[in-house]
Amino acid sequence: MEKYLCINTITAIKVEMAQCLYLQATIALFSELDFTQEQEIEGFIEDSYDAQQITLQSIIDEIGKEDVKEIWKICDIRPGKKDHMHYIVISNEISFLCTCLTTISRGIICRHYFRVMMFSKVAGFHISMIPERWYQDVYQGKPLTQETGLIFLHENENLENNTNNDLEIRIPTRKAITIPKTVPIMKKAIEKRKKYGKLWGMACEATLLALESNDNEMELILQDYINKKKRNYEMISESNTEIEMEQNHINESTNISNEFQELGNIQNPLKAKTKGRPPTKRYRSSIEHEKGESSKSGCSSRNTYKCRICGQCGHNAAYHKNDKLKERQQ
């Protein structure tokens, strides 16, 4: 590990190795396990470091019962932590899952697995069990599957007389469910941060040297670099703008042709035939309502009465008969 891993990762793994001495590991059989029993936790599960983060039944469902080789029960022998209990399910020499999920969440081997390695003939260690993000820069992006052989803390009869080449051949493939996933976006962000730190350190050192020598060479170099990059960005932006304009023009022409095709499919609305004689009465306009239809008679509308005696509109000859009766009565 000191050859391939960074210092902080090695320190964290050494702590897990030291803590494994406080644990007791016993192998368990399927018939002896109670999958319905759940660990009682006071408060939130995230606040309890030694609490189970996943149930044993969930681990077996993920790995597959047919691929399970061993199940180990780990208990803490310290007085204040005897209730803390974990299970480790081993699939092959380098594939396992623990109910603490330290391998998935932190990407390091947990203390429970180190304790199991002292007693199990199946559990082993290989440098490929550590995620690549914890490797040194020299080994980033390089497969280390065949770099070293398997390491067993327990005496294994099958490996006593094997050579280095035999160990390399016998390295199994890890199950996908036991491998912690690294998001590519996070990896790119880490690389950018490292590059930023490296460039900033070089810039500070070059600035101090330029101030001590009192010359403008660094200023000219940086200005040329900035101008060059700006020109490249402008050319790229112009080309992108032209491409966008061409694409917009193509989209507009496509939309226009689609609209013409839709208009060509438009037909006259369907007419519904009604029963009986169609109406012949014409709807009058607003001008006809105001001025009236007949300008000679002076009447404002077509249906207004016109008197034949006085020639005025608004009444008929009966109106004058009433006037004559009133005169006779007087």
Short mmCIF file of C-alpha atoms in Angstrom, two decimals:
data_model
loop_
_atom_site.label_atom_id
_atom_site.label_comp_id
_atom_site.label_asym_id
_atom_site.label_seq_id
_atom_site.Cartn_x
_atom_site.Cartn_y
_atom_site.Cartn_z
CA MET A 1 0.00 0.00 0.00
CA GLU A 2 2.85 2.41 0.72
CA LYS A 3 4.05 1.90 -2.85
CA TYR A 4 0.75 2.64 -4.58
CA LEU A 5 -1.46 4.70 -2.23
CA CYS A 6 -1.24 8.28 -0.98
CA ILE A 7 -0.27 9.05 2.62
CA ASN A 8 -3.74 10.04 3.90
CA THR A 9 -5.31 6.83 2.61
CA ILE A 10 -2.59 4.69 4.19
CA THR A 11 -3.11 6.47 7.53
CA ALA A 12 -6.87 5.80 7.43
CA ILE A 13 -6.34 2.11 6.59
CA LYS A 14 -3.79 1.73 9.41
CA VAL A 15 -6.40 3.04 11.84
CA GLU A 16 -8.83 0.37 10.62
CA MET A 17 -6.12 -2.28 11.06
CA ALA A 18 -5.50 -1.18 14.65
CA GLN A 19 -9.24 -1.18 15.48
CA CYS A 20 -9.71 -4.73 14.18
CA LEU A 21 -7.93 -6.11 17.26
CA TYR A 22 -10.96 -5.14 19.37
CA LEU A 23 -13.26 -7.33 17.30
CA GLN A 24 -14.23 -10.99 17.45
CA ALA A 25 -15.14 -12.85 14.25
CA THR A 26 -17.09 -16.10 14.03
CA ILE A 27 -18.30 -17.86 10.91
CA ALA A 28 -22.08 -18.18 10.56
CA LEU A 29 -24.32 -20.63 8.72
CA PHE A 30 -27.54 -19.83 6.90
CA SER A 31 -29.53 -21.97 9.30
CA GLU A 32 -28.20 -20.03 12.32
CA LEU A 33 -28.93 -16.55 10.94
CA ASP A 34 -32.03 -14.56 11.81
CA PHE A 35 -32.68 -12.29 8.83
CA THR A 36 -35.74 -10.72 10.44
CA GLN A 37 -33.80 -9.34 13.42
CA GLU A 38 -32.93 -5.67 13.15
CA GLN A 39 -30.43 -3.68 15.18
CA GLU A 40 -32.05 -1.16 17.53
CA ILE A 41 -30.56 2.32 17.17
CA GLU A 42 -31.28 5.32 19.34
CA GLY A 43 -31.53 8.54 17.33
CA PHE A 44 -30.44 8.82 13.71
CA ILE A 45 -28.55 6.00 12.00
CA GLU A 46 -26.05 8.49 10.54
CA ASP A 47 -25.00 9.60 14.05
CA SER A 48 -24.00 6.07 15.12
CA TYR A 49 -20.62 5.23 13.56
CA ASP A 50 -20.72 1.51 14.35
CA ALA A 51 -24.35 0.97 13.32
CA GLN A 52 -25.36 -1.25 10.44
CA GLN A 53 -25.94 0.80 7.30
CA ILE A 54 -27.60 -2.08 5.43
CA THR A 55 -29.28 -5.33 6.40
CA LEU A 56 -27.77 -8.75 5.86
CA GLN A 57 -30.72 -9.83 3.73
CA SER A 58 -30.15 -6.88 1.35
CA ILE A 59 -26.48 -7.81 0.91
CA ILE A 60 -27.33 -11.43 0.10
CA ASP A 61 -30.00 -10.28 -2.38
CA GLU A 62 -27.47 -8.03 -4.12
CA ILE A 63 -24.65 -10.59 -4.32
CA GLY A 64 -26.83 -13.64 -4.91
CA LYS A 65 -27.22 -16.57 -2.56
CA GLU A 66 -25.50 -18.95 -4.97
CA ASP A 67 -22.34 -16.75 -5.03
CA VAL A 68 -21.98 -16.52 -1.24
CA LYS A 69 -18.97 -18.51 0.03
CA GLU A 70 -18.81 -17.38 3.67
CA ILE A 71 -20.76 -15.24 6.11
CA TRP A 72 -18.96 -13.89 9.17
CA LYS A 73 -20.43 -12.35 12.30
CA ILE A 74 -18.27 -9.65 13.93
CA CYS A 75 -18.80 -8.39 17.48
CA ASP A 76 -16.95 -5.73 19.48
CA ILE A 77 -15.38 -7.05 22.71
CA ARG A 78 -15.17 -3.64 24.40
CA PRO A 79 -17.67 -3.18 27.25
CA GLY A 80 -19.44 -0.13 25.88
CA LYS A 81 -19.83 -1.51 22.34
CA LYS A 82 -20.82 -5.15 22.81
CA ASP A 83 -24.21 -4.49 21.22
CA HIS A 84 -22.60 -3.38 17.95
CA MET A 85 -22.66 -6.29 15.53
CA HIS A 86 -21.83 -6.53 11.82
CA TYR A 87 -21.93 -9.15 9.10
CA ILE A 88 -19.52 -9.71 6.20
CA VAL A 89 -20.56 -11.67 3.12
CA ILE A 90 -17.62 -13.00 1.06
CA SER A 91 -18.14 -13.85 -2.61
CA ASN A 92 -14.53 -14.62 -3.62
CA GLU A 93 -10.98 -13.80 -2.55
CA ILE A 94 -11.29 -10.05 -3.25
CA SER A 95 -15.08 -9.51 -3.33
CA PHE A 96 -17.01 -8.84 -0.13
CA LEU A 97 -19.65 -6.58 1.38
CA CYS A 98 -19.92 -5.49 5.00
CA THR A 99 -22.98 -4.08 6.75
CA CYS A 100 -20.92 -0.98 7.68
CA LEU A 101 -20.53 -0.10 3.95
CA THR A 102 -17.13 1.51 4.60
CA THR A 103 -15.82 0.01 1.37
CA ILE A 104 -18.59 1.73 -0.62
CA SER A 105 -18.79 5.05 1.23
CA ARG A 106 -15.09 5.70 1.92
CA GLY A 107 -13.36 3.38 -0.55
CA ILE A 108 -11.09 1.70 2.01
CA ILE A 109 -11.01 -1.75 3.61
CA CYS A 110 -12.98 -1.78 6.87
CA ARG A 111 -11.79 -3.09 10.25
CA HIS A 112 -14.29 -5.93 10.14
CA TYR A 113 -12.75 -7.40 6.97
CA PHE A 114 -9.22 -7.18 8.37
CA ARG A 115 -10.39 -9.22 11.36
CA VAL A 116 -12.04 -11.79 9.10
CA MET A 117 -8.81 -12.12 7.08
CA MET A 118 -7.07 -13.47 10.19
CA PHE A 119 -9.39 -16.50 10.33
CA SER A 120 -10.84 -17.01 6.84
CA LYS A 121 -9.18 -19.20 4.21
CA VAL A 122 -11.10 -17.41 1.45
CA ALA A 123 -10.70 -13.72 2.29
CA GLY A 124 -7.60 -12.14 0.80
CA PHE A 125 -6.23 -8.72 -0.13
CA HIS A 126 -5.14 -7.21 -3.42
CA ILE A 127 -4.22 -3.63 -4.25
CA SER A 128 -7.02 -3.48 -6.83
CA MET A 129 -9.54 -3.59 -3.96
CA ILE A 130 -8.66 0.07 -3.28
CA PRO A 131 -10.32 2.55 -5.70
CA GLU A 132 -8.09 4.27 -8.23
CA ARG A 133 -8.83 7.72 -6.81
CA TRP A 134 -6.63 6.91 -3.77
CA TYR A 135 -3.58 5.95 -5.90
CA GLN A 136 -0.53 8.12 -6.33
CA ASP A 137 -0.31 10.25 -9.46
CA VAL A 138 2.18 7.86 -11.07
CA TYR A 139 -0.31 4.99 -10.97
CA GLN A 140 -3.43 6.91 -11.95
CA GLY A 141 -5.13 5.32 -14.96
CA LYS A 142 -2.93 2.22 -14.90
CA PRO A 143 -4.49 -1.21 -14.25
CA LEU A 144 -2.82 -2.91 -11.28
CA THR A 145 -4.62 -6.25 -11.53
CA GLN A 146 -1.45 -8.16 -12.40
CA GLU A 147 1.03 -5.98 -10.51
CA THR A 148 1.05 -7.98 -7.28
CA GLY A 149 -0.31 -11.30 -6.09
CA LEU A 150 -2.97 -12.03 -3.51
CA ILE A 151 -2.11 -11.64 0.17
CA PHE A 152 -3.64 -13.98 2.77
CA LEU A 153 -3.20 -13.48 6.51
CA HIS A 154 -4.43 -17.00 7.17
CA GLU A 155 -2.34 -19.95 6.00
CA ASN A 156 -3.78 -21.24 2.74
CA GLU A 157 -2.74 -24.74 1.69
CA ASN A 158 -3.46 -24.04 -1.97
CA LEU A 159 -1.00 -21.13 -2.08
CA GLU A 160 1.95 -22.52 -0.15
CA ASN A 161 3.81 -23.89 -3.17
CA ASN A 162 2.62 -21.38 -5.76
CA THR A 163 4.99 -19.03 -7.53
CA ASN A 164 4.41 -15.38 -8.37
CA ASN A 165 3.08 -16.20 -11.82
CA ASP A 166 0.58 -18.64 -10.36
CA LEU A 167 -0.67 -15.95 -8.01
CA GLU A 168 -1.18 -13.57 -10.89
CA ILE A 169 -3.22 -16.13 -12.80
CA ARG A 170 -5.42 -16.92 -9.79
CA ILE A 171 -6.53 -13.33 -9.18
CA PRO A 172 -10.33 -13.47 -9.54
CA THR A 173 -12.65 -10.84 -10.93
CA ARG A 174 -14.42 -8.59 -8.46
CA LYS A 175 -18.20 -8.57 -8.45
CA ALA A 176 -19.60 -5.29 -9.73
CA ILE A 177 -21.82 -4.75 -6.71
CA THR A 178 -18.77 -4.72 -4.38
CA ILE A 179 -16.87 -2.06 -6.35
CA PRO A 180 -17.41 1.57 -5.24
CA LYS A 181 -18.48 3.80 -8.11
CA THR A 182 -16.58 6.98 -8.94
CA VAL A 183 -18.52 9.68 -10.76
CA PRO A 184 -16.60 10.89 -13.89
CA ILE A 185 -17.64 14.49 -13.24
CA MET A 186 -16.12 14.37 -9.76
CA LYS A 187 -12.91 12.93 -11.17
CA LYS A 188 -12.66 15.74 -13.74
CA ALA A 189 -13.25 18.33 -11.00
CA ILE A 190 -10.43 16.86 -8.92
CA GLU A 191 -8.08 16.93 -11.91
CA LYS A 192 -8.95 20.58 -12.58
CA ARG A 193 -8.32 21.46 -8.95
CA LYS A 194 -4.93 19.75 -9.02
CA LYS A 195 -3.97 21.52 -12.23
CA TYR A 196 -5.11 24.86 -10.79
CA GLY A 197 -2.91 24.37 -7.74
CA LYS A 198 0.09 23.41 -9.84
CA LEU A 199 -0.26 26.40 -12.19
CA TRP A 200 -0.83 28.81 -9.32
CA GLY A 201 2.35 27.60 -7.60
CA MET A 202 4.35 28.05 -10.80
CA ALA A 203 2.87 31.52 -11.32
CA CYS A 204 3.83 32.61 -7.79
CA GLU A 205 7.36 31.36 -8.20
CA ALA A 206 7.73 33.02 -11.61
CA THR A 207 6.37 36.29 -10.21
CA LEU A 208 8.94 36.34 -7.41
CA LEU A 209 11.75 35.63 -9.88
CA ALA A 210 10.52 38.40 -12.19
CA LEU A 211 10.44 40.89 -9.32
CA GLU A 212 13.92 39.96 -8.18
CA SER A 213 15.42 40.18 -11.67
CA ASN A 214 13.37 43.31 -12.50
CA ASP A 215 12.60 42.33 -16.09
CA ASN A 216 9.44 42.24 -18.24
CA GLU A 217 9.98 38.85 -19.85
CA MET A 218 7.28 37.09 -17.81
CA GLU A 219 4.80 39.91 -18.48
CA LEU A 220 5.37 39.67 -22.23
CA ILE A 221 5.02 35.87 -22.19
CA LEU A 222 1.75 36.02 -20.25
CA GLN A 223 0.36 38.80 -22.44
CA ASP A 224 1.16 36.85 -25.62
CA TYR A 225 -0.48 33.75 -24.15
CA ILE A 226 -3.61 35.71 -23.15
CA ASN A 227 -3.91 37.37 -26.56
CA LYS A 228 -3.46 34.04 -28.33
CA LYS A 229 -6.16 32.36 -26.27
CA LYS A 230 -8.54 35.29 -26.74
CA ARG A 231 -8.12 35.14 -30.51
CA ASN A 232 -8.81 31.40 -30.43
CA TYR A 233 -11.93 31.92 -28.32
CA GLU A 234 -13.16 34.65 -30.66
CA MET A 235 -12.66 32.43 -33.70
CA ILE A 236 -14.46 29.57 -31.99
CA SER A 237 -17.33 31.84 -30.92
CA GLU A 238 -17.67 33.25 -34.46
CA SER A 239 -17.74 29.79 -35.97
CA ASN A 240 -20.31 28.71 -33.39
CA THR A 241 -22.42 31.77 -34.17
CA GLU A 242 -22.33 31.01 -37.90
CA ILE A 243 -23.29 27.41 -37.24
CA GLU A 244 -26.18 28.53 -35.03
CA MET A 245 -27.39 31.00 -37.71
CA GLU A 246 -27.29 28.30 -40.37
CA GLN A 247 -29.13 25.93 -38.09
CA ASN A 248 -31.76 28.56 -37.31
CA HIS A 249 -32.19 29.28 -41.03
CA ILE A 250 -32.65 25.58 -41.73
CA ASN A 251 -35.16 25.32 -38.90
CA GLU A 252 -37.12 28.36 -40.16
CA SER A 253 -37.30 27.00 -43.70
CA THR A 254 -38.39 23.64 -42.36
CA ASN A 255 -41.10 25.28 -40.26
CA ILE A 256 -42.34 27.33 -43.24
CA SER A 257 -42.55 24.27 -45.46
CA ASN A 258 -44.41 22.42 -42.74
CA GLU A 259 -46.87 25.32 -42.42
CA PHE A 260 -47.49 25.32 -46.18
CA GLN A 261 -48.10 21.61 -46.09
CA GLU A 262 -50.57 22.06 -43.26
CA LEU A 263 -52.35 24.90 -45.12
CA GLY A 264 -52.60 22.77 -48.25
CA ASN A 265 -54.56 20.18 -46.32
CA ILE A 266 -57.17 22.72 -45.14
CA GLN A 267 -60.64 22.29 -46.74
CA ASN A 268 -63.97 24.10 -46.55
CA PRO A 269 -65.95 23.49 -43.37
CA LEU A 270 -68.71 20.90 -43.44
CA LYS A 271 -72.23 22.23 -43.97
CA ALA A 272 -75.14 20.82 -41.98
CA LYS A 273 -78.46 20.64 -43.83
CA THR A 274 -81.41 21.72 -41.71
CA LYS A 275 -85.03 20.66 -42.13
CA GLY A 276 -87.62 22.84 -43.87
CA ARG A 277 -87.36 25.94 -46.02
CA PRO A 278 -84.14 27.92 -45.55
CA PRO A 279 -84.57 31.39 -44.03
CA THR A 280 -84.72 34.27 -46.55
CA LYS A 281 -84.65 37.13 -44.09
CA ARG A 282 -81.53 39.18 -44.48
CA TYR A 283 -79.51 40.28 -41.44
CA ARG A 284 -79.42 44.07 -41.34
CA SER A 285 -76.19 45.97 -40.81
CA SER A 286 -75.60 48.59 -38.14
CA ILE A 287 -75.84 51.37 -40.75
CA GLU A 288 -79.27 50.21 -41.83
CA HIS A 289 -80.45 50.22 -38.24
CA GLU A 290 -79.37 53.85 -37.78
CA LYS A 291 -80.42 55.42 -41.06
CA GLY A 292 -83.28 53.19 -41.97
CA GLU A 293 -83.94 51.37 -45.18
CA SER A 294 -86.15 53.90 -46.92
CA SER A 295 -84.83 57.43 -47.31
CA LYS A 296 -87.91 58.76 -49.20
CA SER A 297 -90.42 57.99 -46.56
CA GLY A 298 -88.18 59.27 -43.79
CA CYS A 299 -89.05 56.25 -41.66
CA SER A 300 -86.18 54.85 -39.62
CA SER A 301 -87.01 51.17 -40.15
CA ARG A 302 -88.80 48.82 -42.43
CA ASN A 303 -91.45 47.71 -39.93
CA THR A 304 -92.40 51.26 -38.75
CA TYR A 305 -96.02 52.34 -39.31
CA LYS A 306 -96.73 55.14 -41.82
CA CYS A 307 -99.92 57.10 -41.68
CA ARG A 308 -101.83 57.52 -45.00
CA ILE A 309 -103.62 60.61 -43.78
CA CYS A 310 -100.74 62.79 -42.56
CA GLY A 311 -97.86 60.84 -44.15
CA GLN A 312 -95.85 60.68 -40.91
CA CYS A 313 -94.21 57.63 -39.42
CA GLY A 314 -94.91 56.10 -36.06
CA HIS A 315 -98.72 55.71 -36.32
CA ASN A 316 -101.47 54.74 -38.72
CA ALA A 317 -104.93 56.08 -39.68
CA ALA A 318 -106.53 54.75 -36.48
CA TYR A 319 -104.62 57.39 -34.57
CA HIS A 320 -106.65 60.13 -36.32
CA LYS A 321 -109.96 58.36 -35.63
CA ASN A 322 -109.29 58.67 -31.93
CA ASP A 323 -108.66 62.39 -32.40
CA LYS A 324 -112.02 62.79 -34.18
CA LEU A 325 -113.84 61.03 -31.32
CA LYS A 326 -112.25 63.37 -28.82
CA GLU A 327 -113.37 66.40 -30.85
CA ARG A 328 -116.99 65.19 -31.00
CA GLN A 329 -117.05 64.59 -27.28
CA GLN A 330 -115.86 68.12 -26.65
#
